[in-house]
Structure formats: structure tokens, C-alpha cells
PDB file of C-alpha atoms in Angstrom:
ATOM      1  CA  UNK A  29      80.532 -55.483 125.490  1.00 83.00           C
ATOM      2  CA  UNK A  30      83.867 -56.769 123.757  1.00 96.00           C
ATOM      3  CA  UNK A  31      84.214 -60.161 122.629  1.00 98.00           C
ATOM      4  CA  UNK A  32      87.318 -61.694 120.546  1.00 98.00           C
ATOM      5  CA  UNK A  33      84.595 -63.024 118.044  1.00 98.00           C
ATOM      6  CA  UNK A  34      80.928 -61.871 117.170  1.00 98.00           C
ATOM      7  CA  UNK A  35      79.484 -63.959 115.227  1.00 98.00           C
ATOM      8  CA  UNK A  36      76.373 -62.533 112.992  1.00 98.00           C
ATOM      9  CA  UNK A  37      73.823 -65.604 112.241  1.00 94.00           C
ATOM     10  CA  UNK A  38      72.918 -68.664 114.008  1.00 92.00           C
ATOM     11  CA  UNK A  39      72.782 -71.339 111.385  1.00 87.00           C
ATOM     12  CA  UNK A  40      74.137 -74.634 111.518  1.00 85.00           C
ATOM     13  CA  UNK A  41      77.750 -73.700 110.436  1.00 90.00           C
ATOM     14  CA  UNK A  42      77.868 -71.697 114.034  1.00 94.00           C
ATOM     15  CA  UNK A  43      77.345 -74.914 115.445  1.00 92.00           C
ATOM     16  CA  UNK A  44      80.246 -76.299 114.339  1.00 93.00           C
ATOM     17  CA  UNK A  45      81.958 -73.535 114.532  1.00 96.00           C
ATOM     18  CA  UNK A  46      81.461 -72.836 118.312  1.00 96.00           C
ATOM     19  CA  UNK A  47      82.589 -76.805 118.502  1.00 95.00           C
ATOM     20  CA  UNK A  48      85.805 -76.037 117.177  1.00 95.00           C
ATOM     21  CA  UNK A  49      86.227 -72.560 119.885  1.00 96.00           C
ATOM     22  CA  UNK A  50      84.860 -74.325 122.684  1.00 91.00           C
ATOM     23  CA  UNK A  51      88.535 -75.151 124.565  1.00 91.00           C
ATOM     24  CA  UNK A  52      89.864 -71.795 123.094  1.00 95.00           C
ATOM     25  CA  UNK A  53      89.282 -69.678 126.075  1.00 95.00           C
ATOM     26  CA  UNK A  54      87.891 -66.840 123.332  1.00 97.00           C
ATOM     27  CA  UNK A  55      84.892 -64.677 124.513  1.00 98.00           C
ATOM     28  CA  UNK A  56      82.395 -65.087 121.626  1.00 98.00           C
ATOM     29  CA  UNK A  57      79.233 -64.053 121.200  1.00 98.00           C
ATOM     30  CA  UNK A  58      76.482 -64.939 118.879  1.00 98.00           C
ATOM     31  CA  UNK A  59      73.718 -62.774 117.406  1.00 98.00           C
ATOM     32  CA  UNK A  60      70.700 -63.259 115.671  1.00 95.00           C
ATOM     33  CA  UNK A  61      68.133 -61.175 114.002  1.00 93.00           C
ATOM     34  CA  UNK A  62      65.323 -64.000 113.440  1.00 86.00           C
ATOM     35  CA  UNK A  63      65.267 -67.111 115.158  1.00 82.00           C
ATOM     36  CA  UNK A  64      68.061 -69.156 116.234  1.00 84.00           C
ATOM     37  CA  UNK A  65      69.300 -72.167 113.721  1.00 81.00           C
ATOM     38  CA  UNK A  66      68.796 -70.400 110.591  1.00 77.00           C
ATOM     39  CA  UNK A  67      66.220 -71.487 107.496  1.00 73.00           C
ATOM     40  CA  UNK A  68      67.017 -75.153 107.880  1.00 72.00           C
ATOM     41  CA  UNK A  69      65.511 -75.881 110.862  1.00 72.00           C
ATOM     42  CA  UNK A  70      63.428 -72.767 111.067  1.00 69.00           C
ATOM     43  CA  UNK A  71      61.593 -73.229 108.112  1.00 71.00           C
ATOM     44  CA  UNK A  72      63.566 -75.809 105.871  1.00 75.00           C
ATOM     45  CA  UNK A  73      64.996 -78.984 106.611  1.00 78.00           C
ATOM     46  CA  UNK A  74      63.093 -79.912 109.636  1.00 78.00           C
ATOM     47  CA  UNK A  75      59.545 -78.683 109.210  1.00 80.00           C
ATOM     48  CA  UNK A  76      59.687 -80.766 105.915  1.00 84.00           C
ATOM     49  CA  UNK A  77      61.003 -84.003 107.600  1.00 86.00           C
ATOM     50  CA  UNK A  78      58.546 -84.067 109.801  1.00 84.00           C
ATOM     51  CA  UNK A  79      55.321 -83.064 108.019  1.00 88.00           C
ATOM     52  CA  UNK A  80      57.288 -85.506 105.247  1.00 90.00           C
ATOM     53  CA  UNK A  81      57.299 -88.566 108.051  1.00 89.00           C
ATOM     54  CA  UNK A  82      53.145 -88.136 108.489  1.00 90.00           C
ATOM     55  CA  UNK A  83      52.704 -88.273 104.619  1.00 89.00           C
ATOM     56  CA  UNK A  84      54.460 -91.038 103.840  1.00 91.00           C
ATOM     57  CA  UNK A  85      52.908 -93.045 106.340  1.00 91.00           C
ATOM     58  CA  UNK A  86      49.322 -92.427 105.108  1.00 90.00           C
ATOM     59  CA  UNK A  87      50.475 -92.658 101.637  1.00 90.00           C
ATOM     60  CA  UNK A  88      52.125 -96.341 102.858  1.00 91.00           C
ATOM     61  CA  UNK A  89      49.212 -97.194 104.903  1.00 89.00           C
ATOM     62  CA  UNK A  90      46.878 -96.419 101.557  1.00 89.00           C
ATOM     63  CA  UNK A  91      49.105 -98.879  99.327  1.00 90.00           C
ATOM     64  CA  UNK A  92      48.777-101.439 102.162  1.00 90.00           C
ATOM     65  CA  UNK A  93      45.063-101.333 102.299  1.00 89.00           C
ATOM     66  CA  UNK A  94      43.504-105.262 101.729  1.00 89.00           C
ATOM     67  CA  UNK A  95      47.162-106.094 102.290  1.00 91.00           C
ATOM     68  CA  UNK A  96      47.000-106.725 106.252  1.00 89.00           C
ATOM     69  CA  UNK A  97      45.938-103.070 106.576  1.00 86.00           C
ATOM     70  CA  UNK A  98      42.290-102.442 107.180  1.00 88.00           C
ATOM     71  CA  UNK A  99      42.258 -99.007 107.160  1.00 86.00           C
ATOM     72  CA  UNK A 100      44.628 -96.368 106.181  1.00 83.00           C
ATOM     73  CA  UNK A 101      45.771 -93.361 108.472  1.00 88.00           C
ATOM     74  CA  UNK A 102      44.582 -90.224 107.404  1.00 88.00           C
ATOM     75  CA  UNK A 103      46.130 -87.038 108.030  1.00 89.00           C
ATOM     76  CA  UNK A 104      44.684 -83.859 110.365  1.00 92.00           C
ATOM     77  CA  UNK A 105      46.778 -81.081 109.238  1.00 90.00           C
ATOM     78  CA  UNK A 106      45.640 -78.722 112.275  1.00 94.00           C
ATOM     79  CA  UNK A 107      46.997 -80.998 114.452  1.00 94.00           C
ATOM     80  CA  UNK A 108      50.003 -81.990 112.826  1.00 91.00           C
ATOM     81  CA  UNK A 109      50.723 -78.610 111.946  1.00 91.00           C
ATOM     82  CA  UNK A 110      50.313 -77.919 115.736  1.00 92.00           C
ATOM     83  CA  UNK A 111      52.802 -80.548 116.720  1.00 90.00           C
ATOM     84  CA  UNK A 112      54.962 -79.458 113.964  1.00 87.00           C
ATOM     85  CA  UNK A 113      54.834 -76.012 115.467  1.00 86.00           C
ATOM     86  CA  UNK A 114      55.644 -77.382 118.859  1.00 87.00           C
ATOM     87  CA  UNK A 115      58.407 -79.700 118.015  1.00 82.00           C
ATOM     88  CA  UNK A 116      60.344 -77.129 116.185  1.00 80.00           C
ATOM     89  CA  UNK A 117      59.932 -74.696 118.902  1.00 77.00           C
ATOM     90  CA  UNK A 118      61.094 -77.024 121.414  1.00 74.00           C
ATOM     91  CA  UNK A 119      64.541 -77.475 119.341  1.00 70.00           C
ATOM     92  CA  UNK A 120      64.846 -74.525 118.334  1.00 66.00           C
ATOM     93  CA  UNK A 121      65.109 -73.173 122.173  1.00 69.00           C
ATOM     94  CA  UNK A 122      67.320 -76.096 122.323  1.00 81.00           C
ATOM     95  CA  UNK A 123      69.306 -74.460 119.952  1.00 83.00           C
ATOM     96  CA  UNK A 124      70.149 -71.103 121.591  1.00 89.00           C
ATOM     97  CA  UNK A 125      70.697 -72.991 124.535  1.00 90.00           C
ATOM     98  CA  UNK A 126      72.890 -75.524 123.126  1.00 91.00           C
ATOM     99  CA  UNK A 127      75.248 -72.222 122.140  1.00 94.00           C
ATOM    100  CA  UNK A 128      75.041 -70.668 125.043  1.00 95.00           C
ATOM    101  CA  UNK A 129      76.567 -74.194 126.619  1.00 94.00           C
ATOM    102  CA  UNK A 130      79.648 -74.145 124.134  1.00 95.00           C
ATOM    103  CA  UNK A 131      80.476 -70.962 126.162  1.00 95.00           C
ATOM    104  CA  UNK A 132      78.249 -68.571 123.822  1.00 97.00           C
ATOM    105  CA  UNK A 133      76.687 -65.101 124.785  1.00 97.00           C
ATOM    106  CA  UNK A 134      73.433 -65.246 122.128  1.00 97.00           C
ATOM    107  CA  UNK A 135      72.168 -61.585 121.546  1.00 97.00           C
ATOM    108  CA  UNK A 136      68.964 -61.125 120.065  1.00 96.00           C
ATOM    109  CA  UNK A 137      68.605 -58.416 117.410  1.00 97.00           C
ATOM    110  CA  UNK A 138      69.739 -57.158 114.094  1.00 97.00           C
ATOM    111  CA  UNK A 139      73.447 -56.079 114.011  1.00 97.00           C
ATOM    112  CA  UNK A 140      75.069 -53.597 111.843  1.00 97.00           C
ATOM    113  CA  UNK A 141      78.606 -52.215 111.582  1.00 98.00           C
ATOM    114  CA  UNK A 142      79.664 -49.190 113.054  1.00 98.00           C
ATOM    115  CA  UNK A 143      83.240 -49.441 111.979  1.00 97.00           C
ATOM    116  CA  UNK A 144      85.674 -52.448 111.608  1.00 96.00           C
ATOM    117  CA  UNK A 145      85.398 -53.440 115.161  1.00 97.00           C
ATOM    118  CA  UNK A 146      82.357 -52.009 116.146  1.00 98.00           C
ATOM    119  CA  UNK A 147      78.921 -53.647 115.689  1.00 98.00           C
ATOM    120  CA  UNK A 148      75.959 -52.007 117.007  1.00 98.00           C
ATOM    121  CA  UNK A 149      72.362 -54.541 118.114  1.00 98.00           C
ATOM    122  CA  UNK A 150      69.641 -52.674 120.036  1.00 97.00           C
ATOM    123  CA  UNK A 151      70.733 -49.191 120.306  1.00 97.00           C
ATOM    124  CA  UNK A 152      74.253 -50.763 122.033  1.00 97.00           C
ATOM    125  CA  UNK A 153      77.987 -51.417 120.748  1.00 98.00           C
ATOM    126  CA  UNK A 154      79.600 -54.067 120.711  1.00 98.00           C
ATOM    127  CA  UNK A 155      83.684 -54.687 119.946  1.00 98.00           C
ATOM    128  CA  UNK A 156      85.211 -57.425 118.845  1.00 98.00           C
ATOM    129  CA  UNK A 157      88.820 -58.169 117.569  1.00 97.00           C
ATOM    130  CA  UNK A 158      87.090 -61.102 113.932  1.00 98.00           C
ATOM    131  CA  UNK A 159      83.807 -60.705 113.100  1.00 98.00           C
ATOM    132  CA  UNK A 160      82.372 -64.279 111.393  1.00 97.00           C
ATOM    133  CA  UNK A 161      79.220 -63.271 109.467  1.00 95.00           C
ATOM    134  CA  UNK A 162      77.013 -66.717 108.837  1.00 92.00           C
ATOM    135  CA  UNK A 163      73.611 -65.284 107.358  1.00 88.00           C
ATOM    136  CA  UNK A 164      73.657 -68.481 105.281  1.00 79.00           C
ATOM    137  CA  UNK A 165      72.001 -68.140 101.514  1.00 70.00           C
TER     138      UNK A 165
END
């Protein structure tokens, strides 16, 4: 496979990054050794807005008791953890897709370099003429 860019991580910088490409007419590919969107929305960022969202609306709805609110919500962490689970899969699919629509290949695997050109993900090479490593932390 050759490609004029490989890009190695799929965080939200690739995002933006594939924006600016998009009208470039380069062949790019993306690959990813975990799950595409990086830590943020794999296990940063969004997990913790939304399991953020349910707590402060029980904590609210607690304050608000005897103030117009007869009882406050409580919280059942197996489900929301569930939901959680299933949100965040559902974007994260979204994700990979959403590359692959700004004219992306998305490889999955863990890539390491042969030589300066030469990357190699599950057991085959790949060539490209810029490499763009985005591994994030």
C-alpha cells in the first residue's frame, strides 16, 4: 500500500488535520492501534461529560428538594454506565467513519517503522512519502 501520508494515531488533532487535506488530492491513510479518537473521547473527555451530566442533575434535584421538587433523581450506575458504554461506542464508530469520509483509509493495528518510508501494521508494509505521528500524551 503507498500513501503520500500515514498518519499513526487517531486523536482529535487527525480530525483537523484530515480537514485541512481533504481538497488536496493526497492518498492518506490513518492507523490506529486502540480505538479510534484517542483518550479524550475513549476514555477522557466524553465518558466524564456524560456520567458528569447524570450527577449534577441528582445533586441539583437534591438541593431542590421542598423547593418545587418532591423527590430527587437518584442515580443507577449499571444503567448509566450501560448507556455510557453505548453512547460512546456509537461515536466512536462515528469517528472512524467520519475519517474515512474526509477521503481516509483507517487501518487497524499497531504500526512500526521499517525504515524512513516504510511502516509495517499486521505482518504488511506500507510506504508513504511524510509520516504524521499523533499518539497524543
Amino acid at each position: 500500500m503507498e500513501f503520500d501520508y500515514v498518519v499513526i494515531g487517531s486523536g482529535p488533532s487527525v480530525y483537523h488535520f484530515l480537514l485541512g487535506m481533504q481538497n488536496s488530492g493526497k492518498k492518506i491513510a490513518v492507523v490506529e492501534k486502540n480505538r479510534f479518537g484517542g483518550i479524550c473521547p475513549n476514555e477522557g473527555c466524553e465518558p466524564k461529560i456524560f456520567l458528569e451530566g447524570a450527577a449534577r442533575v441528582t445533586l441539583t434535584s437534591m438541593r431542590l428538594q421542598g423547593k418545587g421538587i418532591t423527590q430527587p433523581a437518584k442515580l443507577d450506575w449499571k444503567e448509566l454506565i450501560q448507556q455510557k458504554n453505548k453512547a460512546m461506542a456509537s461515536f466512536l464508530n462515528n469517528m472512524q467513519s467520519m475519517y474515512e469520509g474526509l477521503g481516509a483509509t483507517t487501518i487497524k493495528g499497531e504500526a512500526s517503522f521499517v525504515d524512513q518510508h516504510t511502516i509495517e501494521v499486521n505482518n504488511k508494509k506500507i510506504t508513504a512519502d511524510n509520516f504524521v505521528i499523533a499518539t497524543g500524551k
